[in-house]
PDB file of C-alpha atoms and ligand atoms in Angstrom:
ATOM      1  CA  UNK A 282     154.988  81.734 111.147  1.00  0.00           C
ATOM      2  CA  UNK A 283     152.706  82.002 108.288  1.00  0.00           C
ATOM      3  CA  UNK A 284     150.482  84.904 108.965  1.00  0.00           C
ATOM      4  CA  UNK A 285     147.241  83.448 108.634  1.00  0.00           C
ATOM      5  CA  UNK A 286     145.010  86.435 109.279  1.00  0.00           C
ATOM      6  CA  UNK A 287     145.040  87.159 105.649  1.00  0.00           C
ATOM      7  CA  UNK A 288     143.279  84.073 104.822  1.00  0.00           C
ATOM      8  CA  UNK A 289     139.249  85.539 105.195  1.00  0.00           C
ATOM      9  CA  UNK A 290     138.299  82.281 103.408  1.00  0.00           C
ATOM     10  CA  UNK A 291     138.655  80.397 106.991  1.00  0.00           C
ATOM     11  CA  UNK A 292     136.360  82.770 108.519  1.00  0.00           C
ATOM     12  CA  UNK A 293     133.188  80.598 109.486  1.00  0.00           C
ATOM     13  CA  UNK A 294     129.611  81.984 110.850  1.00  0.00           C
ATOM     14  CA  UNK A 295     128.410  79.961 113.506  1.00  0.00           C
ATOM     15  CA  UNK A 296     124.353  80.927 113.137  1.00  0.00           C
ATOM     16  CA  UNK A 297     123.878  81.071 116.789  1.00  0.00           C
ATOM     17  CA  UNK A 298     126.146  84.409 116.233  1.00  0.00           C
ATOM     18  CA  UNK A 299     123.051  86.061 114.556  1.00  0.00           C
ATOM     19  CA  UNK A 300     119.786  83.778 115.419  1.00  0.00           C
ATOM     20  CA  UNK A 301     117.562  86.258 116.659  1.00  0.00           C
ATOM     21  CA  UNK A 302     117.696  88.704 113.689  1.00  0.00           C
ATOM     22  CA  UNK A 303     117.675  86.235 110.928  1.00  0.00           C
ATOM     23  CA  UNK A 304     116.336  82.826 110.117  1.00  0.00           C
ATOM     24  CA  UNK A 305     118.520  80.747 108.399  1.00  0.00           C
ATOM     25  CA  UNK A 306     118.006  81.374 104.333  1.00  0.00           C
ATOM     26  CA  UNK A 307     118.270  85.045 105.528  1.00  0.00           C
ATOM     27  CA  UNK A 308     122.093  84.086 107.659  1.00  0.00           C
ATOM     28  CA  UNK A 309     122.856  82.061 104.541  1.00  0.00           C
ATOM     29  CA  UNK A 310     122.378  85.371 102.051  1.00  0.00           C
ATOM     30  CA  UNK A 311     123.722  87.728 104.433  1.00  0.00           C
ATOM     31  CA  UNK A 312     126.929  85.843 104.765  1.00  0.00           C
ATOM     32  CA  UNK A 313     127.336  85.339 101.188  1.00  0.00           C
ATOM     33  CA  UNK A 314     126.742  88.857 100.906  1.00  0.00           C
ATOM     34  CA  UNK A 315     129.871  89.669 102.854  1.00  0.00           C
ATOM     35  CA  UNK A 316     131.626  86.873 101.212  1.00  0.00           C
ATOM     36  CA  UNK A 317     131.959  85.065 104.012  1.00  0.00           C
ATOM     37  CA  UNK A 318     132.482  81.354 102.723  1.00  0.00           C
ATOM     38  CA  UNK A 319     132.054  79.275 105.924  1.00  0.00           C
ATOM     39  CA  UNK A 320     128.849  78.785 108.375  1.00  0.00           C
ATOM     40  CA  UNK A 321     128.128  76.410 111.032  1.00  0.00           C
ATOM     41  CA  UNK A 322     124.317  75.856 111.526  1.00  0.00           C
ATOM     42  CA  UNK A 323     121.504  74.255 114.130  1.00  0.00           C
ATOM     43  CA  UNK A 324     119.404  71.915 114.283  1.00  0.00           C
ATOM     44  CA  UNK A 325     116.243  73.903 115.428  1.00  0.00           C
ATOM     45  CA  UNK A 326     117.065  76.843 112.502  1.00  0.00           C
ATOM     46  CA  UNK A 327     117.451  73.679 109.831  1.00  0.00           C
ATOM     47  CA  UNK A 328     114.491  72.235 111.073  1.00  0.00           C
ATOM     48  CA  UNK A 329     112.723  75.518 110.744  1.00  0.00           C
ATOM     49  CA  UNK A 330     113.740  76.641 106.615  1.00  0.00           C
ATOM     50  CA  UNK A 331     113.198  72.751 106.315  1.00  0.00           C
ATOM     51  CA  UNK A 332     116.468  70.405 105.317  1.00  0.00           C
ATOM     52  CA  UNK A 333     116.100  70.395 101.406  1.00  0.00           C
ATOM     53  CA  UNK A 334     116.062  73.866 101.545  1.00  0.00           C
ATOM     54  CA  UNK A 335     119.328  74.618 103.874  1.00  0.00           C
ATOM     55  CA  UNK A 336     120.677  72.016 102.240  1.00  0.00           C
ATOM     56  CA  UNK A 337     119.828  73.695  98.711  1.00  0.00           C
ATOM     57  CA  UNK A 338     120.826  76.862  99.649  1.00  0.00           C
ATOM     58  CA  UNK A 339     124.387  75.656 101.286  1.00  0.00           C
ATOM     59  CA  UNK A 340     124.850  73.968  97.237  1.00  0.00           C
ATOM     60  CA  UNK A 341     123.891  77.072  95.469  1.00  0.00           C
ATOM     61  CA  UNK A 342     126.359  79.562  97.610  1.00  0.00           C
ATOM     62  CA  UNK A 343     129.520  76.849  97.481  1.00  0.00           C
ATOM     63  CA  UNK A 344     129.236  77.008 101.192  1.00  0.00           C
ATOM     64  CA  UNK A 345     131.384  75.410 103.613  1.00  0.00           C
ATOM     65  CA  UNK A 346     130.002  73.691 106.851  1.00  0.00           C
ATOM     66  CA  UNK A 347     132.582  74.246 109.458  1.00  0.00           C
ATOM     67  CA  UNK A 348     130.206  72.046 111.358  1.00  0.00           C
ATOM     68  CA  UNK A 349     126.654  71.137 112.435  1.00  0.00           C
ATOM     69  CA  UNK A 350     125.312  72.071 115.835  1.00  0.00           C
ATOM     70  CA  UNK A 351     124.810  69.996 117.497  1.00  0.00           C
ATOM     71  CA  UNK A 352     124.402  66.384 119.254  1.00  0.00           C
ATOM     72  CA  UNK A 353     125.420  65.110 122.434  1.00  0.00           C
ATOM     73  CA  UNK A 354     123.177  65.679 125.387  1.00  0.00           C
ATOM     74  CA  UNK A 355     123.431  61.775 126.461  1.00  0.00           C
ATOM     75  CA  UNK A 356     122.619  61.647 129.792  1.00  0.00           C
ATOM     76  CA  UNK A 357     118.923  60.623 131.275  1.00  0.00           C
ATOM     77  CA  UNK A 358     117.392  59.147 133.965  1.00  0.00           C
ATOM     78  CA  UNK A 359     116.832  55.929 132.587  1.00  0.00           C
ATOM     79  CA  UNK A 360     117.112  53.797 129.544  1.00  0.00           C
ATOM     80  CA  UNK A 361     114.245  55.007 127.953  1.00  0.00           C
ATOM     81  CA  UNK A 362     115.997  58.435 127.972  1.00  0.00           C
ATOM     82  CA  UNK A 363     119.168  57.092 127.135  1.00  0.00           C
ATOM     83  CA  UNK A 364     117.820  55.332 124.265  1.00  0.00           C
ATOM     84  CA  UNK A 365     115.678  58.138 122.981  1.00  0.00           C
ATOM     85  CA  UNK A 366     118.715  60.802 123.360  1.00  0.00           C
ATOM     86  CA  UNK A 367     120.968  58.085 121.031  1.00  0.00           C
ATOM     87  CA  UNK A 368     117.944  58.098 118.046  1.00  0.00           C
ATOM     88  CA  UNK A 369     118.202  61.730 118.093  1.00  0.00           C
ATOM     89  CA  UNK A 370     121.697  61.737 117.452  1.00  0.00           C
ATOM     90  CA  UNK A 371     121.591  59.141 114.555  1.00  0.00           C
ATOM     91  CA  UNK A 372     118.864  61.753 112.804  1.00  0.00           C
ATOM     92  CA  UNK A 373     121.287  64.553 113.844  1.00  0.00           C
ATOM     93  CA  UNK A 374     124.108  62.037 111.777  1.00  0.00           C
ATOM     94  CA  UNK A 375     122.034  62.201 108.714  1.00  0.00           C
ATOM     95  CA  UNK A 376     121.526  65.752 108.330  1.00  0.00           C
ATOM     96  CA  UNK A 377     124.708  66.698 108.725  1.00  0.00           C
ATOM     97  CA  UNK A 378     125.305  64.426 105.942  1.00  0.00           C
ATOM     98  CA  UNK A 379     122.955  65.776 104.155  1.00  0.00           C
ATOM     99  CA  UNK A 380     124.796  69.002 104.741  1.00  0.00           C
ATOM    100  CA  UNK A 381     127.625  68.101 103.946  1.00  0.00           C
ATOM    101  CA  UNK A 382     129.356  69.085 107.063  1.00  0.00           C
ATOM    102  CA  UNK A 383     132.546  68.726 108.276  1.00  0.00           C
ATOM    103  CA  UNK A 384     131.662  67.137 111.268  1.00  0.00           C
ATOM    104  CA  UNK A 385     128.956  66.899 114.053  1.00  0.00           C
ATOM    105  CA  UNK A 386     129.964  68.855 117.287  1.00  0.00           C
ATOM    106  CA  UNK A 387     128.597  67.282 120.491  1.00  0.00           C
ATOM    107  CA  UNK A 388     127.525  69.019 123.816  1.00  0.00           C
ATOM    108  CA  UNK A 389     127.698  65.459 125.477  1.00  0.00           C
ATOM    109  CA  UNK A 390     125.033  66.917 128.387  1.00  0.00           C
ATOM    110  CA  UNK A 391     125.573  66.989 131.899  1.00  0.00           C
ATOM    111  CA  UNK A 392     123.545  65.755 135.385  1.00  0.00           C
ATOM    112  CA  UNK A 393     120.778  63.409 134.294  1.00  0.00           C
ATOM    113  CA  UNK A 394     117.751  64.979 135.871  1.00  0.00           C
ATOM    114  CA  UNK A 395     117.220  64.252 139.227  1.00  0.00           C
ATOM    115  CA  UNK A 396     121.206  62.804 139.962  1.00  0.00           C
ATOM    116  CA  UNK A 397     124.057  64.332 141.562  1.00  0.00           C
ATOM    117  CA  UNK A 398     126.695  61.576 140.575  1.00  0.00           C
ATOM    118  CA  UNK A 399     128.641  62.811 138.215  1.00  0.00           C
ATOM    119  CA  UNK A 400     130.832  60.155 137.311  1.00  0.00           C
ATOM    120  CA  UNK A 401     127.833  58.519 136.518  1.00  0.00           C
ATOM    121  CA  UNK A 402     127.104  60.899 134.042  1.00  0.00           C
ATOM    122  CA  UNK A 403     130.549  60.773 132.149  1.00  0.00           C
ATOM    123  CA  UNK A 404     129.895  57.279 131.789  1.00  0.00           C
ATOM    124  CA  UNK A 405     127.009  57.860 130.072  1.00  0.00           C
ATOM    125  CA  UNK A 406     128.654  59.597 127.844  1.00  0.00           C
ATOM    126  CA  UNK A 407     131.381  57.550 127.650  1.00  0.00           C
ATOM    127  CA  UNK A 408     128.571  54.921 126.516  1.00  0.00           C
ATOM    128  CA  UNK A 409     126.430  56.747 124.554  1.00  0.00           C
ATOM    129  CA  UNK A 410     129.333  58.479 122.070  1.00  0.00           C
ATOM    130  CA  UNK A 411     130.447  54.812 121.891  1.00  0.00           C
ATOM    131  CA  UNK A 412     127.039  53.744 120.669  1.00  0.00           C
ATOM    132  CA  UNK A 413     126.573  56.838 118.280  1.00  0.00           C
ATOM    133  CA  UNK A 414     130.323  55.760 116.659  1.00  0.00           C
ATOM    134  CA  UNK A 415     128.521  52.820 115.603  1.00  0.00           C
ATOM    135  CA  UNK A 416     126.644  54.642 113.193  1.00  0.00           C
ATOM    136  CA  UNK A 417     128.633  57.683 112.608  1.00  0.00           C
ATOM    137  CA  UNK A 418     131.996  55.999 111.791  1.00  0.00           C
ATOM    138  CA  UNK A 419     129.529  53.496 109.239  1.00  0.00           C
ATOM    139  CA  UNK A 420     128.106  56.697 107.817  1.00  0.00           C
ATOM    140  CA  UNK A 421     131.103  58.807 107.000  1.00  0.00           C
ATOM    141  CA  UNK A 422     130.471  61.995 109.561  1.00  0.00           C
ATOM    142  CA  UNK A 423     133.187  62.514 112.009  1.00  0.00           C
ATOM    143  CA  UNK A 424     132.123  63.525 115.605  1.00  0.00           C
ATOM    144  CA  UNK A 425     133.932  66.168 117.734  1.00  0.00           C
ATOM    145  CA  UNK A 426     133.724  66.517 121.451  1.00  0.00           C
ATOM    146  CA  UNK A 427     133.085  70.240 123.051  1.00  0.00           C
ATOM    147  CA  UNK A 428     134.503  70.685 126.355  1.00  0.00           C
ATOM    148  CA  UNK A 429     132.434  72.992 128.140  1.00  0.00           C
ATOM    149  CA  UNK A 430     133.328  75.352 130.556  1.00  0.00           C
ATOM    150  CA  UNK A 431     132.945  73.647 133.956  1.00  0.00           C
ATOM    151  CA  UNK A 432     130.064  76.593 134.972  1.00  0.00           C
ATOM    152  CA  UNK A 433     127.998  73.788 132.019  1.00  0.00           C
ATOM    153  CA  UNK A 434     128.998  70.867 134.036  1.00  0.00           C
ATOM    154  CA  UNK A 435     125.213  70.335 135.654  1.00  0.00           C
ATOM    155  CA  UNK A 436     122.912  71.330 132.853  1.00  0.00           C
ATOM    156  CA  UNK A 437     125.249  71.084 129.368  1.00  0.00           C
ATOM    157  CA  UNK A 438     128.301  69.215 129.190  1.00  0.00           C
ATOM    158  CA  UNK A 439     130.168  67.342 132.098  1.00  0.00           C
ATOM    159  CA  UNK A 440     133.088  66.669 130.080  1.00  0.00           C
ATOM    160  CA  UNK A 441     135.164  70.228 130.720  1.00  0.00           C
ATOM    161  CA  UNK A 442     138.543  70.225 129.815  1.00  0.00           C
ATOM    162  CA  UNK A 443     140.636  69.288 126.619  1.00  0.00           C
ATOM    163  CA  UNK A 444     142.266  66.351 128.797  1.00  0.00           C
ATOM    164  CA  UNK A 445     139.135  64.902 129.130  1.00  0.00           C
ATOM    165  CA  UNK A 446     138.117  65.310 125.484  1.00  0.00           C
ATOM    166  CA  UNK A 447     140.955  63.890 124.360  1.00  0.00           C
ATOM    167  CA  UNK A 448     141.106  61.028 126.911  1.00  0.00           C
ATOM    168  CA  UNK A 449     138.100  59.814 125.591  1.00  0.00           C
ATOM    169  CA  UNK A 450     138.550  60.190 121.680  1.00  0.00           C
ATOM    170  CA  UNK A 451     141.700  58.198 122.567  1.00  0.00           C
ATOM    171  CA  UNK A 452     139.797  55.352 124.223  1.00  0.00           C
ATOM    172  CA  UNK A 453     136.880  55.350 121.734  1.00  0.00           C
ATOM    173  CA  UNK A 454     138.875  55.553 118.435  1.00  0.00           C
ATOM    174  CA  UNK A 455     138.301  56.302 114.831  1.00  0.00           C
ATOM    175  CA  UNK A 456     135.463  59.433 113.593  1.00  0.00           C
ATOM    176  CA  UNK A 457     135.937  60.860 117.222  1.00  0.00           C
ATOM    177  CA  UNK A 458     137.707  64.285 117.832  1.00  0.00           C
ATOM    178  CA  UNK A 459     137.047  67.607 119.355  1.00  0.00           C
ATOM    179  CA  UNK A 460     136.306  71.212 118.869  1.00  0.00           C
ATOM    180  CA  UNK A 461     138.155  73.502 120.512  1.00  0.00           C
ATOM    181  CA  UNK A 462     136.783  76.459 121.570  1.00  0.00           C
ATOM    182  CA  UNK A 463     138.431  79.518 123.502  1.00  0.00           C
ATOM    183  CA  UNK A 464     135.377  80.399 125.649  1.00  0.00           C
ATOM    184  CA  UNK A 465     135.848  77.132 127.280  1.00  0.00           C
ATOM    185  CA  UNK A 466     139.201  76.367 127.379  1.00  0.00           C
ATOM    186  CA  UNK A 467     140.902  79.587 127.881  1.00  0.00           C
ATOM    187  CA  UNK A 468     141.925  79.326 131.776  1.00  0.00           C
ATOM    188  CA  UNK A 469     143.265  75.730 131.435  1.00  0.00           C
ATOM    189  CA  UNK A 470     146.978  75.556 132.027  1.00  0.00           C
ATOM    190  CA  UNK A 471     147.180  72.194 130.274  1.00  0.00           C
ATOM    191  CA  UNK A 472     145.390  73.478 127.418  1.00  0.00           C
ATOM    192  CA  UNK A 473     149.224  74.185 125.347  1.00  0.00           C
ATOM    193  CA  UNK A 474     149.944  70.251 126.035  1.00  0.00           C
ATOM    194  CA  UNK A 475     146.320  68.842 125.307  1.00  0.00           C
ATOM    195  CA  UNK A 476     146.337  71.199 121.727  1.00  0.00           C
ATOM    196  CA  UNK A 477     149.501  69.899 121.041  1.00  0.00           C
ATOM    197  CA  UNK A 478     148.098  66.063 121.425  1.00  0.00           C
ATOM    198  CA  UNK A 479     144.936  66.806 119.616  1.00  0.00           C
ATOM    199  CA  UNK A 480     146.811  67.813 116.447  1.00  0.00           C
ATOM    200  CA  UNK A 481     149.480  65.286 117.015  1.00  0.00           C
ATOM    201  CA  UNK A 482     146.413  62.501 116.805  1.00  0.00           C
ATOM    202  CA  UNK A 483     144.919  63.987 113.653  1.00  0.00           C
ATOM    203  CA  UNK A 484     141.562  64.969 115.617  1.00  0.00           C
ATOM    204  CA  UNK A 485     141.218  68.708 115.594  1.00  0.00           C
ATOM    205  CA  UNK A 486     138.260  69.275 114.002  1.00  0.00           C
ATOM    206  CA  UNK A 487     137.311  72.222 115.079  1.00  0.00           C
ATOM    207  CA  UNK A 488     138.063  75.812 116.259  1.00  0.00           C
ATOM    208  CA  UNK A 489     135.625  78.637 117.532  1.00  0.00           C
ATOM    209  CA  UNK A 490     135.854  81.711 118.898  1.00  0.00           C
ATOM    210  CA  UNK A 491     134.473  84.796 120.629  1.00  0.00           C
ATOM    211  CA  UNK A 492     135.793  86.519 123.920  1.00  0.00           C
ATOM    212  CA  UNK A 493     134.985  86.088 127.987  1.00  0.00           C
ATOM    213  CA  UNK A 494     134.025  89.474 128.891  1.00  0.00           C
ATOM    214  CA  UNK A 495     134.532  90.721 132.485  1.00  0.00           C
ATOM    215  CA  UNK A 496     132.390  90.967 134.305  1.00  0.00           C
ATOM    216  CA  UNK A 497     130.766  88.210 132.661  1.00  0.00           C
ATOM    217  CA  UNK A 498     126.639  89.307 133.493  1.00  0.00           C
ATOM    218  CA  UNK A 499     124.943  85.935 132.124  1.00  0.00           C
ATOM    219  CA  UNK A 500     126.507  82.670 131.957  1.00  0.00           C
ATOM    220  CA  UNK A 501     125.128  81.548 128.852  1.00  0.00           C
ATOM    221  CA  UNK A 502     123.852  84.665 126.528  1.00  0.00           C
ATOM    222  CA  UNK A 503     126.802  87.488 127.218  1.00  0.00           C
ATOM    223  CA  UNK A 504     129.946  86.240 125.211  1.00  0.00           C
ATOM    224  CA  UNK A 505     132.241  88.694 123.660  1.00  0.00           C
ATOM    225  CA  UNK A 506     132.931  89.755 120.372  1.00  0.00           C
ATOM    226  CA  UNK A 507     136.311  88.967 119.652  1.00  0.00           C
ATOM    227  CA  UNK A 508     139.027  91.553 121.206  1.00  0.00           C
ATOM    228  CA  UNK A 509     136.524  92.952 123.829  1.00  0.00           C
ATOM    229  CA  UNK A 510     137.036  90.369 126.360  1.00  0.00           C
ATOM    230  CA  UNK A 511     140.383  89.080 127.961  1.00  0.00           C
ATOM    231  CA  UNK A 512     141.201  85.499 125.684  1.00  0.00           C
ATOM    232  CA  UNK A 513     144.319  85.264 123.699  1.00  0.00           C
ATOM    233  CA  UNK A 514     142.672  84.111 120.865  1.00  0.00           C
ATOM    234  CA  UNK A 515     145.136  84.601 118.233  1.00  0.00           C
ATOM    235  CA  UNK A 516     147.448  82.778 120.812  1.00  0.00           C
ATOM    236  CA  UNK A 517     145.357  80.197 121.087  1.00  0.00           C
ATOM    237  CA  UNK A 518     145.006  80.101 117.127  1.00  0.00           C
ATOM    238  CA  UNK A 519     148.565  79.961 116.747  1.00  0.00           C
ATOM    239  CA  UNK A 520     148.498  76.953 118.890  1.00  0.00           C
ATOM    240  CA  UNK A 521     146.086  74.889 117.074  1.00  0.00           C
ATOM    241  CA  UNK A 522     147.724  75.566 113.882  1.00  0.00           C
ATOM    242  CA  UNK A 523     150.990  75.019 114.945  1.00  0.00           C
ATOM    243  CA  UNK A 524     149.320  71.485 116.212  1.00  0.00           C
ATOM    244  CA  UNK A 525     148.647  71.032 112.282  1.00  0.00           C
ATOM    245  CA  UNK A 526     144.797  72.180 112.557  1.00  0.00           C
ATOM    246  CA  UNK A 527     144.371  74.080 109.210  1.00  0.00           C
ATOM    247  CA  UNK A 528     140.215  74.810 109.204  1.00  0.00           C
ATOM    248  CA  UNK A 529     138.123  76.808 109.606  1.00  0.00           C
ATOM    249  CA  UNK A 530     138.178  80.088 112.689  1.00  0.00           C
ATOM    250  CA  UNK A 531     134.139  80.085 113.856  1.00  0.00           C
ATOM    251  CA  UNK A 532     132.477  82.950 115.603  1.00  0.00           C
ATOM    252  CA  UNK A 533     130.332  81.788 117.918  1.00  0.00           C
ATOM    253  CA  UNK A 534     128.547  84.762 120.018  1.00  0.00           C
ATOM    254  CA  UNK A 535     125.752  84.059 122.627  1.00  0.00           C
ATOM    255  CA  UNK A 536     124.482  87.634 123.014  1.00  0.00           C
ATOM    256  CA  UNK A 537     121.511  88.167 124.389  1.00  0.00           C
ATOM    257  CA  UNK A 538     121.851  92.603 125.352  1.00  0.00           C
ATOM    258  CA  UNK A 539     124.144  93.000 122.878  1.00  0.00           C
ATOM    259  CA  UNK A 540     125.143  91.483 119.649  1.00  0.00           C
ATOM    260  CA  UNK A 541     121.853  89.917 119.609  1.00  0.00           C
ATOM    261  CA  UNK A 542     119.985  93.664 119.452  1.00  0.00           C
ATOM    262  CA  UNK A 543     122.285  94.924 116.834  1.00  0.00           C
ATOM    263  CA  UNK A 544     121.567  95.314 112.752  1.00  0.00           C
ATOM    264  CA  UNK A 545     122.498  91.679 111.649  1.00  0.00           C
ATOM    265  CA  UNK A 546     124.205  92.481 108.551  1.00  0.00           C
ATOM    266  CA  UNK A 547     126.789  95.149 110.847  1.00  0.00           C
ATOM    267  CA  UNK A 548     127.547  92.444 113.259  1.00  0.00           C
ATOM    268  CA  UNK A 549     128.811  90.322 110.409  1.00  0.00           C
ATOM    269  CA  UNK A 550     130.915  93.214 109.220  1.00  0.00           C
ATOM    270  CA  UNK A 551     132.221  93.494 112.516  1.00  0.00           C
ATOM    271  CA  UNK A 552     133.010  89.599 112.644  1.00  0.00           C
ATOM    272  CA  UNK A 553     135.064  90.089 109.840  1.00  0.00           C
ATOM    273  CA  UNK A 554     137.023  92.693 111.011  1.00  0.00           C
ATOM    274  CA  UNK A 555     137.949  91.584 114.203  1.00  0.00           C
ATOM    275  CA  UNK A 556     138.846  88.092 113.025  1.00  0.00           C
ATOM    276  CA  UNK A 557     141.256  89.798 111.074  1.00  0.00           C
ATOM    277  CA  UNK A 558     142.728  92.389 113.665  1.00  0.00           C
ATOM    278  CA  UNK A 559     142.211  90.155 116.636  1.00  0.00           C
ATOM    279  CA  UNK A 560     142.306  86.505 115.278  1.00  0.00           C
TER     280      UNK A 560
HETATM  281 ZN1  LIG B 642     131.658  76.341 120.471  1.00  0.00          ZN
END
């Protein structure tokens, strides 16, 4: 087994990790600072610096886009919705072209307001990747499916395990494939078979990581930096590559008491250590 730790080149920011320290140009520096070669950024913090500019700054640092958070969120209450949620997407199509990134990760949504059928929903999602294809596939930008942890199912993402992820890239084609990453996927005990038929497919596009702390105190802002929680990441990492997934390793840390309160440029230090004692 190669021992890919020692390649720091793979080590990706998402910009959620740091988001309330730094606004984006500020992520973008700091990163480069620590020679840290990869970043995954959002919408709302693009939006913000304005897209010429990230899209400037990404040029002048040789930066890599591990990928471009995010689209998805399909479901509504009626067509209107529906319809609406789908021209988003498109938009969110073109600036991660104009990004140049890697691919567009979707959080597909879950529960359209007001229902409690959630078949329903996964059809919706069903239908609305389907429709976004369309224009992705046309475009260039690939599109990768995030299970979410099944505690998302209502308000984020009712598609929740790898098996369903890849069930549905392998019923809707070409420029559809999924991101895989540990916080959701950790307790699945066909998540060894599902990796394995990801890579064997050629549609891993993705990896991210950070680590499930117990007790767990918030179920969206109190992830883990990597090694202080109980995932097997670099188990899980040896997986994926052994699948033939050779990208980029993401941090992605939702930390609202902790990481989120410390000095941004130390938590990037600390990122980079722990992806190479612990990833
Ligand atoms: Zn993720």
């Amino acid at each position: 087994m190669r021992d890919l730790s020692r390649r720091p080149e793979l080590l990706s920011i998402n910009t959620a990790t740091v988001r309330q320290q730094w606004s984006l140009p500020q992520i973008i520096e700091g990163c480069a600072r620590q020679e840290i070669r990869a970043v995954a950024p959002w919408r709302d913090q693009v939006a913000q610096c304005g897209l010429k500019t990230a899209a400037e700054l990404v040029k002048k640092h040789d930066l890599r886009i591990s990928g471009y958070c995010r689209g998805g969120m399909f479901t509504a209450p009626d067509k209107a919705g529906r319809q609406a949620a789908l021209d988003d997407n498109r938009r969110a199509v073109d600036e991660a072209l104009a990004l140049n990134a890697e691919c567009l990760v979707l959080v597909v949504g879950g529960l359209a307001a007001g229902s409690k059928d959630i078949a329903d929903a996964r059809q919706q999602v069903r239908d609305g990747i389907a429709s976004l294809l369309d224009y992705s596939r046309a475009q260039g930008m690939k599109l990768a499916i995030e299970p979410l942890h099944p505690m998302y199912a209502a308000d984020r993402a009712c598609v929740n395990t790898l098996k369903q992820a890849n069930d549905l890239c392998q019923a809707l084609g070409a420029g559809i494939g999924v991101a895989v990453d540990v916080y959701h996927v950790w307790w699945d005990p066909e998540l060894a078979v599902e990796i394995a038929r990801a890579g064997k497919n050629n549609w891993l596009y993705a990896f991210h990581v950070c680590d499930w702390l117990v007790p767990t105190r918030d179920l969206l802002l109190d992830r883990g930096m990597m090694g202080d929680g109980i995932i097997d990441i670099a188990g899980i990492r040896r997986q994926v590559e052994a699948a033939g997934y050779n990208g980029t390793v993401e941090v992605e840390i939702f930390s609202a008491q902790d990481w989120w309160q410390r000095d941004p440029d130390e938590v990037l230090r600390v990122c980079r250590e722990r992806y190479a004692s612990v990833c």
